[in-house]
Amino acid sequence: MRWGRRPAADADDAVVVPGAGIELRDVEHVYGERVVLDGVSLTLTERRVGVIGANGSGKSTFARLLNGLVVPTSGTVLVDGLDTRSQARAVRRRVGFVFQDPDAQIVHPTVAEDLAFGPHNQGVPDDEVQRRVEEMLDRYGLAGHRDHPAHLLSGGQKQLLAIAGVLAMRPQRIVFDEPTTLLDLANTRRVARVIDELEQDVVVVTHHLNLLAGFDRVLVVEDGRVVADGAPAETVPWYVGRMD
Amino acid sequence: MLSLYVPGDSVVHRARAGLKLAVLAALGIGLFLVESPAAMAGALALVVVVGVTAARLPWRALAVQVRPVWLWLALLFGFHLLATDLRTGSVAVLRLLALLVAAAVVTATTRVTALVAVIEWLAAPLRVFGVRPARIGLVLAMTLRFIPLVAEKAARIREAQAARGADRIRLGMAVPLLIQVLRMATTVGEALDARGADDAPARRPRRTAAAS
Ligand SMILES: Nc1ncnc2c1ncn2[C@@H]1O[C@H](COP(=O)(O)OP(=O)(O)OP(=O)(O)O)[C@@H](O)[C@H]1O
Ligand SMILES: [Mg+2]
């Protein structure tokens, strides 16, 4: 059934190239006068990609480019062949985003309602939405909190809820911007395990370097440029060495 | 007064949210048409009985709602004793109490989503004027979600300022709070985008798998 509100929306899928990955071509991003990203060109096809770098180096901006939350000042970002500039909606359906602070990401008062929000927006029928909500409540040990106010959850549970809310939308890829920065050690490990077990491709921006041990590729960002790019066994020690 | 839902599966819980709101509205109107203390006392007793037996709510769930306004009810009663008489005073106080408990029963037995759905339904005719009822629902839900969060941030700022010896400055609190709230609002906006709030279907999807 079509509502006739956005007739061209489905035409987007015509150009999808599944598995093409995320491609950045000569991406530059500027806030006011400040160049935040400068001449970034690369293609991400790996299952696990990490992004590290100092505060203010441009990591969050980079992450936001990947699902079209930020459109580059110049250059192009393609997600499986879809341009984030002209096909933002289709891109956002494919790429989920988990923010550092789950409190900003949870928008409904109770746990189950919040889980239903994303799929409902996508037009998923109510009974299927309910099925996904149950699945997520189960998978992340939130079943006992179904009708609880989200603000009464622990920090770790809130982050799990935020992740589950994204997973309920069934994206192909998920970008995480510092998902463990606000968590204690136990919850950091829990979230790390959750990310590890995801079948989706993920990009994780983090200051927790040990999160990246099993990753396929790690980018080091410095002053808006990707200054190192390779296996974590090489890039992480290189990055740490630069701090000394 | 937020998130007062007490999970359960009593008759009252299972009754449709629209029906409960309609009864509540009817009760509100009815109570203002009557002026007898006995009728008010009867109404109060009735809603309490409905809440405790039919809805099987703990007393606490009802008391929580009434506690914050005890003082006002007492003041109102005192005012009536001075300005009018005992009869008018008890009618006024009992009427408010009955309404308050009735509202408490409805909120304790109805999920926010269900209440929001009723409001969306009521707002549906506004569609003619370009209003999107789903938006109204989202705003209501987000208000309920973020009020406790902002309150929590305020409390934390108060603590931080008290820790630095500033236990009198109340106005000073507003600035850091405002900054924090604005910063969060930016992220919330992004999160709404990322979670497809813009894609929200013009109508609620039907409860069938036929929509495709
Ligand atoms: N919306 C914005 N408007 C203006 N400047 C911004 C905006 N967002 C980010 N910046 C600036 O861009 C630069 C890069 O920011 P970004 O958030 O991408 O860095 P980051 O690497 O994620 O840092 P952190 O590790 O602190 O999260 C910073 O100097 C920041 O002040
Ligand atoms: Mg950042």
Short mmCIF file of C-alpha atoms and ligand atoms in Angstrom, two decimals:
data_model
loop_
_atom_site.label_atom_id
_atom_site.label_comp_id
_atom_site.label_asym_id
_atom_site.label_seq_id
_atom_site.Cartn_x
_atom_site.Cartn_y
_atom_site.Cartn_z
CA MET A 1 0.00 0.00 0.00
CA ARG A 2 1.28 3.46 -0.84
CA TRP A 3 0.28 6.67 0.87
CA GLY A 4 1.23 8.65 -2.17
CA ARG A 5 3.16 11.13 -0.08
CA ARG A 6 6.59 10.46 -1.49
CA PRO A 7 6.25 8.79 -4.82
CA ALA A 8 9.94 8.72 -5.69
CA ALA A 9 11.15 7.20 -2.42
CA ASP A 10 11.23 3.62 -3.64
CA ALA A 11 13.01 4.48 -6.82
CA ASP A 12 16.08 4.90 -4.60
CA ASP A 13 16.44 1.18 -4.34
CA ALA A 14 17.01 0.92 -8.06
CA VAL A 15 20.61 2.07 -7.68
CA VAL A 16 21.51 0.06 -4.60
CA VAL A 17 24.70 -1.91 -4.98
CA PRO A 18 24.56 -4.34 -2.04
CA GLY A 19 27.93 -4.94 -0.45
CA ALA A 20 29.55 -1.99 -2.19
CA GLY A 21 30.31 -0.60 1.26
CA ILE A 22 30.64 3.03 2.21
CA GLU A 23 32.68 5.14 -0.14
CA LEU A 24 33.96 8.66 0.61
CA ARG A 25 35.25 10.66 -2.34
CA ASP A 26 37.28 13.81 -1.67
CA VAL A 27 35.17 14.63 1.33
CA GLU A 28 35.65 18.02 2.96
CA HIS A 29 33.53 19.39 5.76
CA VAL A 30 33.58 22.92 7.08
CA TYR A 31 31.80 24.46 10.09
CA GLY A 32 31.87 28.21 9.60
CA GLU A 33 35.54 28.90 8.91
CA ARG A 34 36.81 25.74 10.50
CA VAL A 35 37.79 22.83 8.27
CA VAL A 36 36.77 19.78 10.27
CA LEU A 37 37.40 17.12 7.62
CA ASP A 38 39.82 17.63 4.79
CA GLY A 39 40.32 15.53 1.67
CA VAL A 40 39.10 12.19 2.96
CA SER A 41 38.84 9.45 0.32
CA LEU A 42 38.38 5.82 1.26
CA THR A 43 36.08 2.83 0.95
CA LEU A 44 34.86 0.83 3.93
CA THR A 45 33.88 -2.75 3.11
CA GLU A 46 35.14 -4.51 6.24
CA ARG A 47 32.81 -5.95 8.84
CA ARG A 48 34.52 -4.20 11.77
CA VAL A 49 35.99 -0.74 11.35
CA GLY A 50 37.31 1.38 14.24
CA VAL A 51 37.95 5.13 14.26
CA ILE A 52 40.28 6.71 16.83
CA GLY A 53 41.82 10.15 17.34
CA ALA A 54 42.11 13.05 19.76
CA ASN A 55 39.21 15.19 20.99
CA GLY A 56 38.05 17.54 18.27
CA SER A 57 39.92 15.69 15.51
CA GLY A 58 36.71 15.16 13.53
CA LYS A 59 35.67 11.61 14.42
CA SER A 60 32.04 12.40 15.21
CA THR A 61 31.73 14.45 12.06
CA PHE A 62 33.17 11.53 10.09
CA ALA A 63 30.71 9.14 11.74
CA ARG A 64 27.75 11.39 10.98
CA LEU A 65 28.74 11.52 7.33
CA LEU A 66 28.30 7.77 7.06
CA ASN A 67 24.54 7.80 7.50
CA GLY A 68 23.78 11.22 6.11
CA LEU A 69 23.20 13.01 9.41
CA VAL A 70 25.88 15.35 8.09
CA VAL A 71 26.19 16.04 4.37
CA PRO A 72 29.75 16.98 3.33
CA THR A 73 30.47 20.57 2.32
CA SER A 74 32.12 19.14 -0.76
CA GLY A 75 32.77 15.64 -2.05
CA THR A 76 30.49 12.63 -2.01
CA VAL A 77 29.54 9.86 0.38
CA LEU A 78 28.02 6.72 -1.13
CA VAL A 79 26.44 3.96 0.94
CA ASP A 80 25.99 0.83 -1.17
CA GLY A 81 25.84 3.18 -4.13
CA LEU A 82 23.31 5.57 -2.54
CA ASP A 83 24.34 9.22 -2.31
CA THR A 84 23.82 10.60 1.22
CA ARG A 85 23.09 13.98 -0.30
CA SER A 86 20.17 13.02 -2.53
CA GLN A 87 19.00 9.77 -0.95
CA ALA A 88 19.33 10.56 2.73
CA ARG A 89 16.20 8.66 3.70
CA ALA A 90 17.21 5.45 1.98
CA VAL A 91 20.70 5.77 3.47
CA ARG A 92 19.36 6.20 6.99
CA ARG A 93 17.29 3.08 6.59
CA ARG A 94 20.42 1.11 5.78
CA VAL A 95 22.74 2.67 8.35
CA GLY A 96 21.75 2.82 12.02
CA PHE A 97 23.44 5.25 14.40
CA VAL A 98 24.14 4.83 18.11
CA PHE A 99 25.07 7.98 20.00
CA GLN A 100 27.40 8.39 22.95
CA ASP A 101 24.64 9.46 25.31
CA PRO A 102 21.68 7.07 25.24
CA ASP A 103 19.59 9.63 27.13
CA ALA A 104 19.51 11.78 24.02
CA GLN A 105 18.56 8.84 21.83
CA ILE A 106 15.71 7.36 23.84
CA VAL A 107 12.67 9.47 23.01
CA HIS A 108 9.76 7.53 24.48
CA PRO A 109 8.93 7.32 28.16
CA THR A 110 8.99 3.54 28.51
CA VAL A 111 11.28 0.78 27.27
CA ALA A 112 8.86 -1.10 25.00
CA GLU A 113 7.47 2.08 23.48
CA ASP A 114 10.92 3.30 22.63
CA LEU A 115 11.83 0.02 20.95
CA ALA A 116 8.73 0.31 18.77
CA PHE A 117 9.52 3.85 17.66
CA GLY A 118 12.00 3.18 14.83
CA PRO A 119 10.20 0.32 13.09
CA HIS A 120 6.89 2.15 13.47
CA ASN A 121 8.40 5.13 11.67
CA GLN A 122 9.50 2.81 8.90
CA GLY A 123 5.89 1.80 8.37
CA VAL A 124 6.36 -1.74 9.66
CA PRO A 125 2.92 -3.23 10.51
CA ASP A 126 2.00 -3.21 14.20
CA ASP A 127 2.15 -6.96 14.75
CA GLU A 128 5.61 -7.19 13.24
CA VAL A 129 6.71 -4.20 15.34
CA GLN A 130 5.50 -6.05 18.43
CA ARG A 131 7.41 -9.16 17.40
CA ARG A 132 10.62 -7.19 17.05
CA VAL A 133 10.04 -5.45 20.38
CA GLU A 134 9.69 -8.85 22.11
CA GLU A 135 12.80 -10.14 20.39
CA MET A 136 14.86 -7.14 21.52
CA LEU A 137 13.50 -7.21 25.09
CA ASP A 138 14.55 -10.86 25.27
CA ARG A 139 17.89 -10.52 23.58
CA TYR A 140 19.07 -7.69 25.81
CA GLY A 141 17.60 -8.80 29.13
CA LEU A 142 15.10 -5.96 29.22
CA ALA A 143 11.98 -8.13 29.35
CA GLY A 144 11.45 -7.33 33.03
CA HIS A 145 11.60 -3.62 32.23
CA ARG A 146 9.09 -3.53 29.40
CA ASP A 147 6.82 -0.90 30.93
CA HIS A 148 9.44 0.76 33.10
CA PRO A 149 10.29 4.41 32.60
CA ALA A 150 13.50 4.59 30.57
CA HIS A 151 15.05 7.09 32.96
CA LEU A 152 15.07 4.51 35.74
CA LEU A 153 17.34 2.13 33.82
CA SER A 154 21.03 1.94 34.65
CA GLY A 155 23.51 3.57 32.28
CA GLY A 156 24.43 0.21 30.80
CA GLN A 157 20.80 -0.78 30.29
CA LYS A 158 20.08 2.56 28.64
CA GLN A 159 22.88 2.02 26.13
CA LEU A 160 21.60 -1.51 25.44
CA LEU A 161 18.12 -0.05 24.91
CA ALA A 162 19.54 2.54 22.51
CA ILE A 163 21.31 -0.20 20.55
CA ALA A 164 18.24 -2.44 20.57
CA GLY A 165 16.13 0.47 19.33
CA VAL A 166 18.42 0.75 16.32
CA LEU A 167 18.53 -3.02 15.73
CA ALA A 168 14.73 -3.15 15.73
CA MET A 169 14.93 -1.15 12.50
CA ARG A 170 17.01 -3.95 10.89
CA PRO A 171 19.75 -1.80 9.38
CA GLN A 172 22.51 -3.41 7.31
CA ARG A 173 25.21 -1.38 9.04
CA ILE A 174 25.52 0.43 12.34
CA VAL A 175 27.73 3.38 13.23
CA PHE A 176 28.59 3.83 16.92
CA ASP A 177 29.91 7.16 18.20
CA GLU A 178 31.70 6.44 21.48
CA PRO A 179 29.16 3.90 22.70
CA THR A 180 31.07 3.08 25.89
CA THR A 181 32.43 6.46 26.97
CA LEU A 182 29.80 6.96 29.67
CA LEU A 183 29.88 3.36 30.93
CA ASP A 184 31.71 1.58 33.73
CA LEU A 185 34.07 -1.30 33.04
CA ALA A 186 31.50 -4.09 33.31
CA ASN A 187 29.04 -2.35 30.99
CA THR A 188 31.80 -1.40 28.57
CA ARG A 189 32.63 -5.10 28.27
CA ARG A 190 28.97 -5.99 27.89
CA VAL A 191 28.46 -3.45 25.08
CA ALA A 192 31.72 -4.57 23.45
CA ARG A 193 30.42 -8.13 23.42
CA VAL A 194 27.08 -6.99 22.01
CA ILE A 195 28.83 -5.16 19.18
CA ASP A 196 31.08 -8.14 18.60
CA GLU A 197 28.08 -10.45 18.18
CA LEU A 198 26.25 -8.23 15.68
CA GLU A 199 25.82 -9.69 12.24
CA GLN A 200 25.75 -6.18 10.78
CA ASP A 201 28.81 -4.35 9.52
CA VAL A 202 29.85 -1.81 12.13
CA VAL A 203 31.92 1.35 12.37
CA VAL A 204 32.90 2.24 15.94
CA VAL A 205 34.35 5.58 17.00
CA THR A 206 35.98 5.15 20.39
CA HIS A 207 38.60 6.20 22.92
CA HIS A 208 38.55 2.69 24.40
CA LEU A 209 41.34 1.16 22.37
CA ASN A 210 40.89 -2.37 23.66
CA LEU A 211 37.47 -2.45 22.03
CA LEU A 212 39.27 -2.67 18.71
CA ALA A 213 41.29 -5.84 19.29
CA GLY A 214 39.31 -8.07 16.94
CA PHE A 215 38.61 -5.40 14.34
CA ASP A 216 39.47 -5.68 10.66
CA ARG A 217 40.55 -2.10 10.14
CA VAL A 218 41.25 1.00 12.23
CA LEU A 219 41.45 4.60 11.02
CA VAL A 220 43.36 7.25 12.93
CA VAL A 221 41.97 10.75 12.50
CA GLU A 222 44.06 13.82 13.22
CA ASP A 223 43.01 17.40 12.47
CA GLY A 224 40.39 16.27 9.99
CA ARG A 225 42.65 13.91 8.05
CA VAL A 226 42.97 10.15 8.12
CA VAL A 227 46.64 9.83 9.04
CA ALA A 228 46.80 6.08 9.52
CA ASP A 229 44.68 3.26 8.16
CA GLY A 230 45.24 -0.45 8.59
CA ALA A 231 44.95 -3.46 10.87
CA PRO A 232 44.57 -2.57 14.57
CA ALA A 233 47.80 -4.40 15.38
CA GLU A 234 49.63 -1.69 13.43
CA THR A 235 47.54 1.45 13.74
CA VAL A 236 46.70 1.28 17.45
CA PRO A 237 50.33 1.03 18.69
CA TRP A 238 51.29 3.72 16.18
CA TYR A 239 48.58 6.01 17.58
CA VAL A 240 49.60 5.29 21.16
CA GLY A 241 53.25 5.92 20.25
CA ARG A 242 52.38 9.33 18.88
CA MET A 243 51.05 10.39 22.27
CA ASP A 244 54.45 9.99 23.93
CA MET B 1 3.21 12.62 38.28
CA LEU B 2 5.00 10.92 35.42
CA SER B 3 5.19 7.31 34.38
CA LEU B 4 2.50 6.21 36.78
CA TYR B 5 1.49 3.11 34.92
CA VAL B 6 1.12 0.15 37.26
CA PRO B 7 1.25 -3.01 35.12
CA GLY B 8 -1.67 -5.39 35.57
CA ASP B 9 -4.45 -7.14 33.71
CA SER B 10 -7.56 -6.15 35.66
CA VAL B 11 -10.79 -5.22 33.89
CA VAL B 12 -9.87 -1.58 34.27
CA HIS B 13 -6.44 -2.17 32.77
CA ARG B 14 -7.96 -3.95 29.81
CA ALA B 15 -10.69 -1.36 29.18
CA ARG B 16 -10.03 0.83 26.16
CA ALA B 17 -8.10 4.02 26.89
CA GLY B 18 -10.68 6.05 24.98
CA LEU B 19 -13.47 4.68 27.15
CA LYS B 20 -11.58 5.44 30.33
CA LEU B 21 -10.89 9.00 29.25
CA ALA B 22 -14.53 9.45 28.24
CA VAL B 23 -15.71 8.20 31.64
CA LEU B 24 -13.22 10.49 33.32
CA ALA B 25 -14.50 13.47 31.32
CA ALA B 26 -18.12 12.55 32.05
CA LEU B 27 -17.33 12.25 35.75
CA GLY B 28 -15.66 15.64 35.66
CA ILE B 29 -18.71 17.27 34.14
CA GLY B 30 -21.13 15.31 36.35
CA LEU B 31 -19.40 16.30 39.56
CA PHE B 32 -19.70 19.96 38.68
CA LEU B 33 -23.42 19.63 38.08
CA VAL B 34 -24.09 18.30 41.57
CA GLU B 35 -23.72 20.26 44.79
CA SER B 36 -24.43 17.78 47.54
CA PRO B 37 -21.67 16.70 49.98
CA ALA B 38 -23.20 13.23 50.21
CA ALA B 39 -23.00 12.74 46.43
CA MET B 40 -19.39 13.93 46.43
CA ALA B 41 -18.47 11.59 49.25
CA GLY B 42 -20.23 8.80 47.37
CA ALA B 43 -18.32 9.57 44.17
CA LEU B 44 -15.02 9.64 46.04
CA ALA B 45 -15.79 6.32 47.71
CA LEU B 46 -16.78 4.85 44.36
CA VAL B 47 -13.57 5.83 42.53
CA VAL B 48 -11.46 4.61 45.45
CA VAL B 49 -13.30 1.28 45.40
CA VAL B 50 -12.87 1.02 41.64
CA GLY B 51 -9.17 1.78 41.97
CA VAL B 52 -8.44 -0.59 44.81
CA THR B 53 -10.72 -3.52 44.03
CA ALA B 54 -11.62 -3.45 40.34
CA ALA B 55 -8.23 -2.19 39.14
CA ARG B 56 -6.35 -3.89 42.01
CA LEU B 57 -4.09 -0.90 42.47
CA PRO B 58 -1.96 -0.55 45.59
CA TRP B 59 -3.06 2.28 47.88
CA ARG B 60 0.31 3.85 47.31
CA ALA B 61 -0.42 4.38 43.61
CA LEU B 62 -3.41 6.54 44.55
CA ALA B 63 -1.81 8.26 47.53
CA VAL B 64 1.17 9.35 45.44
CA GLN B 65 -1.15 11.43 43.30
CA VAL B 66 -2.96 13.06 46.19
CA ARG B 67 0.02 13.81 48.40
CA PRO B 68 1.40 16.82 46.49
CA VAL B 69 -1.95 18.65 46.69
CA TRP B 70 -2.92 17.93 50.32
CA LEU B 71 -1.82 21.38 51.37
CA TRP B 72 -3.83 23.09 48.65
CA LEU B 73 -6.93 21.10 49.50
CA ALA B 74 -6.51 22.05 53.15
CA LEU B 75 -6.05 25.71 52.22
CA LEU B 76 -9.07 25.57 49.94
CA PHE B 77 -11.11 24.09 52.76
CA GLY B 78 -9.91 26.75 55.18
CA PHE B 79 -10.71 29.45 52.68
CA HIS B 80 -14.25 28.14 52.28
CA LEU B 81 -14.75 27.96 56.03
CA LEU B 82 -13.88 31.64 56.24
CA ALA B 83 -15.56 32.86 53.07
CA THR B 84 -18.53 30.53 52.63
CA ASP B 85 -19.54 27.62 54.79
CA LEU B 86 -18.70 24.07 55.79
CA ARG B 87 -21.02 22.53 53.21
CA THR B 88 -19.59 24.40 50.21
CA GLY B 89 -16.09 23.73 51.49
CA SER B 90 -16.57 19.99 51.76
CA VAL B 91 -18.23 19.83 48.34
CA ALA B 92 -15.29 21.66 46.74
CA VAL B 93 -12.65 19.55 48.43
CA LEU B 94 -14.39 16.20 47.96
CA ARG B 95 -15.05 16.98 44.31
CA LEU B 96 -11.39 17.70 43.60
CA LEU B 97 -10.34 14.65 45.54
CA ALA B 98 -12.71 12.40 43.63
CA LEU B 99 -11.47 13.76 40.30
CA LEU B 100 -7.87 13.41 41.36
CA VAL B 101 -8.29 9.80 42.40
CA ALA B 102 -10.27 9.05 39.23
CA ALA B 103 -7.48 10.54 37.12
CA ALA B 104 -4.96 8.53 39.14
CA VAL B 105 -6.87 5.33 38.41
CA VAL B 106 -6.91 6.09 34.69
CA THR B 107 -3.21 6.96 34.48
CA ALA B 108 -2.20 4.00 36.62
CA THR B 109 -4.09 1.54 34.43
CA THR B 110 -3.37 2.98 31.00
CA ARG B 111 -0.10 2.93 29.10
CA VAL B 112 1.17 6.28 27.88
CA THR B 113 1.11 4.94 24.32
CA ALA B 114 -2.59 4.19 24.63
CA LEU B 115 -3.35 7.65 26.01
CA VAL B 116 -1.27 9.23 23.29
CA ALA B 117 -3.11 7.17 20.66
CA VAL B 118 -6.43 8.55 21.94
CA ILE B 119 -5.12 12.07 21.71
CA GLU B 120 -3.85 11.38 18.19
CA TRP B 121 -7.31 10.07 17.35
CA LEU B 122 -8.96 13.16 18.80
CA ALA B 123 -6.55 15.32 16.81
CA ALA B 124 -7.24 13.44 13.59
CA PRO B 125 -9.80 15.97 12.26
CA LEU B 126 -7.03 18.59 12.40
CA ARG B 127 -5.41 16.73 9.52
CA VAL B 128 -7.57 18.89 7.27
CA PHE B 129 -5.52 21.85 8.43
CA GLY B 130 -2.23 20.11 7.73
CA VAL B 131 -1.60 19.04 11.31
CA ARG B 132 -0.03 15.59 11.66
CA PRO B 133 -1.61 13.85 14.65
CA ALA B 134 1.38 11.49 14.94
CA ARG B 135 3.52 14.55 15.57
CA ILE B 136 1.33 15.67 18.43
CA GLY B 137 1.60 12.21 19.90
CA LEU B 138 5.38 12.22 19.58
CA VAL B 139 5.66 15.60 21.27
CA LEU B 140 3.54 14.41 24.18
CA ALA B 141 5.54 11.22 24.56
CA MET B 142 8.83 13.13 24.40
CA THR B 143 7.63 15.59 27.01
CA LEU B 144 6.92 12.72 29.38
CA ARG B 145 10.29 11.19 28.57
CA PHE B 146 12.42 14.30 29.02
CA ILE B 147 10.86 16.02 32.04
CA PRO B 148 12.41 13.60 34.55
CA LEU B 149 15.69 13.79 32.65
CA VAL B 150 15.85 17.58 32.83
CA ALA B 151 14.85 17.43 36.49
CA GLU B 152 17.72 15.04 37.07
CA LYS B 153 20.19 17.33 35.31
CA ALA B 154 18.94 20.24 37.41
CA ALA B 155 19.46 18.23 40.57
CA ARG B 156 23.00 17.35 39.51
CA ILE B 157 23.86 20.97 38.80
CA ARG B 158 22.44 21.97 42.17
CA GLU B 159 24.65 19.36 43.82
CA ALA B 160 27.71 20.52 41.90
CA GLN B 161 27.08 24.10 42.94
CA ALA B 162 26.39 23.14 46.52
CA ALA B 163 29.67 21.19 46.55
CA ARG B 164 31.42 24.42 45.68
CA GLY B 165 29.69 26.21 48.51
CA ALA B 166 27.02 28.02 46.53
CA ASP B 167 23.91 27.00 48.37
CA ARG B 168 21.92 30.15 47.82
CA ILE B 169 22.28 30.96 44.14
CA ARG B 170 19.20 29.65 42.41
CA LEU B 171 19.26 31.79 39.30
CA GLY B 172 22.83 30.79 38.52
CA MET B 173 21.62 27.28 38.01
CA ALA B 174 19.54 28.22 35.03
CA VAL B 175 22.49 28.98 32.77
CA PRO B 176 24.37 25.68 32.92
CA LEU B 177 21.04 23.84 32.79
CA LEU B 178 20.00 25.73 29.69
CA ILE B 179 23.33 24.98 28.02
CA GLN B 180 23.07 21.28 28.84
CA VAL B 181 19.49 21.07 27.64
CA LEU B 182 20.24 22.87 24.38
CA ARG B 183 23.24 20.66 23.73
CA MET B 184 21.14 17.59 24.33
CA ALA B 185 18.34 18.94 22.14
CA THR B 186 20.72 19.03 19.19
CA THR B 187 21.55 15.36 19.65
CA VAL B 188 17.92 14.46 20.22
CA GLY B 189 17.12 16.09 16.90
CA GLU B 190 19.79 14.02 15.20
CA ALA B 191 18.55 10.89 16.92
CA LEU B 192 15.01 11.55 15.68
CA ASP B 193 16.42 11.85 12.19
CA ALA B 194 18.50 8.70 12.54
CA ARG B 195 15.50 6.79 13.88
CA GLY B 196 13.32 7.79 10.98
CA ALA B 197 10.93 10.22 12.68
CA ASP B 198 10.69 12.02 9.38
CA ASP B 199 9.63 8.87 7.60
CA ALA B 200 6.69 8.43 9.96
CA PRO B 201 3.75 7.18 7.94
CA ALA B 202 0.96 9.69 7.50
CA ARG B 203 -1.32 7.19 9.22
CA ARG B 204 -0.67 4.55 11.81
CA PRO B 205 0.00 1.29 10.04
CA ARG B 206 -2.94 -1.08 10.36
CA ARG B 207 -2.66 -4.20 12.42
CA THR B 208 -2.32 -6.40 9.37
CA ALA B 209 0.60 -7.67 7.42
CA ALA B 210 -1.06 -6.52 4.22
CA ALA B 211 0.63 -3.13 4.08
CA SER B 212 3.64 -3.46 1.84
N1 LIG C 1 27.72 21.54 14.75
C1 LIG C 1 28.94 22.09 14.82
N2 LIG C 1 29.12 23.41 14.62
C2 LIG C 1 30.34 23.97 14.68
N3 LIG C 1 31.46 23.31 14.97
C3 LIG C 1 31.36 21.98 15.20
C4 LIG C 1 30.10 21.31 15.13
N4 LIG C 1 30.31 20.00 15.40
C5 LIG C 1 31.63 19.88 15.61
N5 LIG C 1 32.27 21.06 15.48
C6 LIG C 1 33.72 21.28 15.62
O1 LIG C 1 34.36 20.42 14.72
C7 LIG C 1 35.53 19.87 15.28
C8 LIG C 1 35.48 18.36 15.19
O2 LIG C 1 34.41 17.90 15.99
P1 LIG C 1 34.04 16.39 16.18
O3 LIG C 1 32.87 16.35 17.08
O4 LIG C 1 33.91 15.73 14.86
O5 LIG C 1 35.34 15.84 16.92
P2 LIG C 1 35.57 14.45 17.66
O6 LIG C 1 36.80 13.87 17.07
O7 LIG C 1 34.35 13.64 17.63
O8 LIG C 1 35.89 14.88 19.15
P3 LIG C 1 35.56 14.13 20.53
O9 LIG C 1 36.60 13.08 20.71
O10 LIG C 1 35.70 15.21 21.54
O11 LIG C 1 34.18 13.59 20.43
C9 LIG C 1 35.60 20.38 16.71
O12 LIG C 1 36.50 21.44 16.73
C10 LIG C 1 34.21 20.88 17.00
O13 LIG C 1 34.27 21.98 17.86
MG MG C 2 32.96 12.96 19.08
#
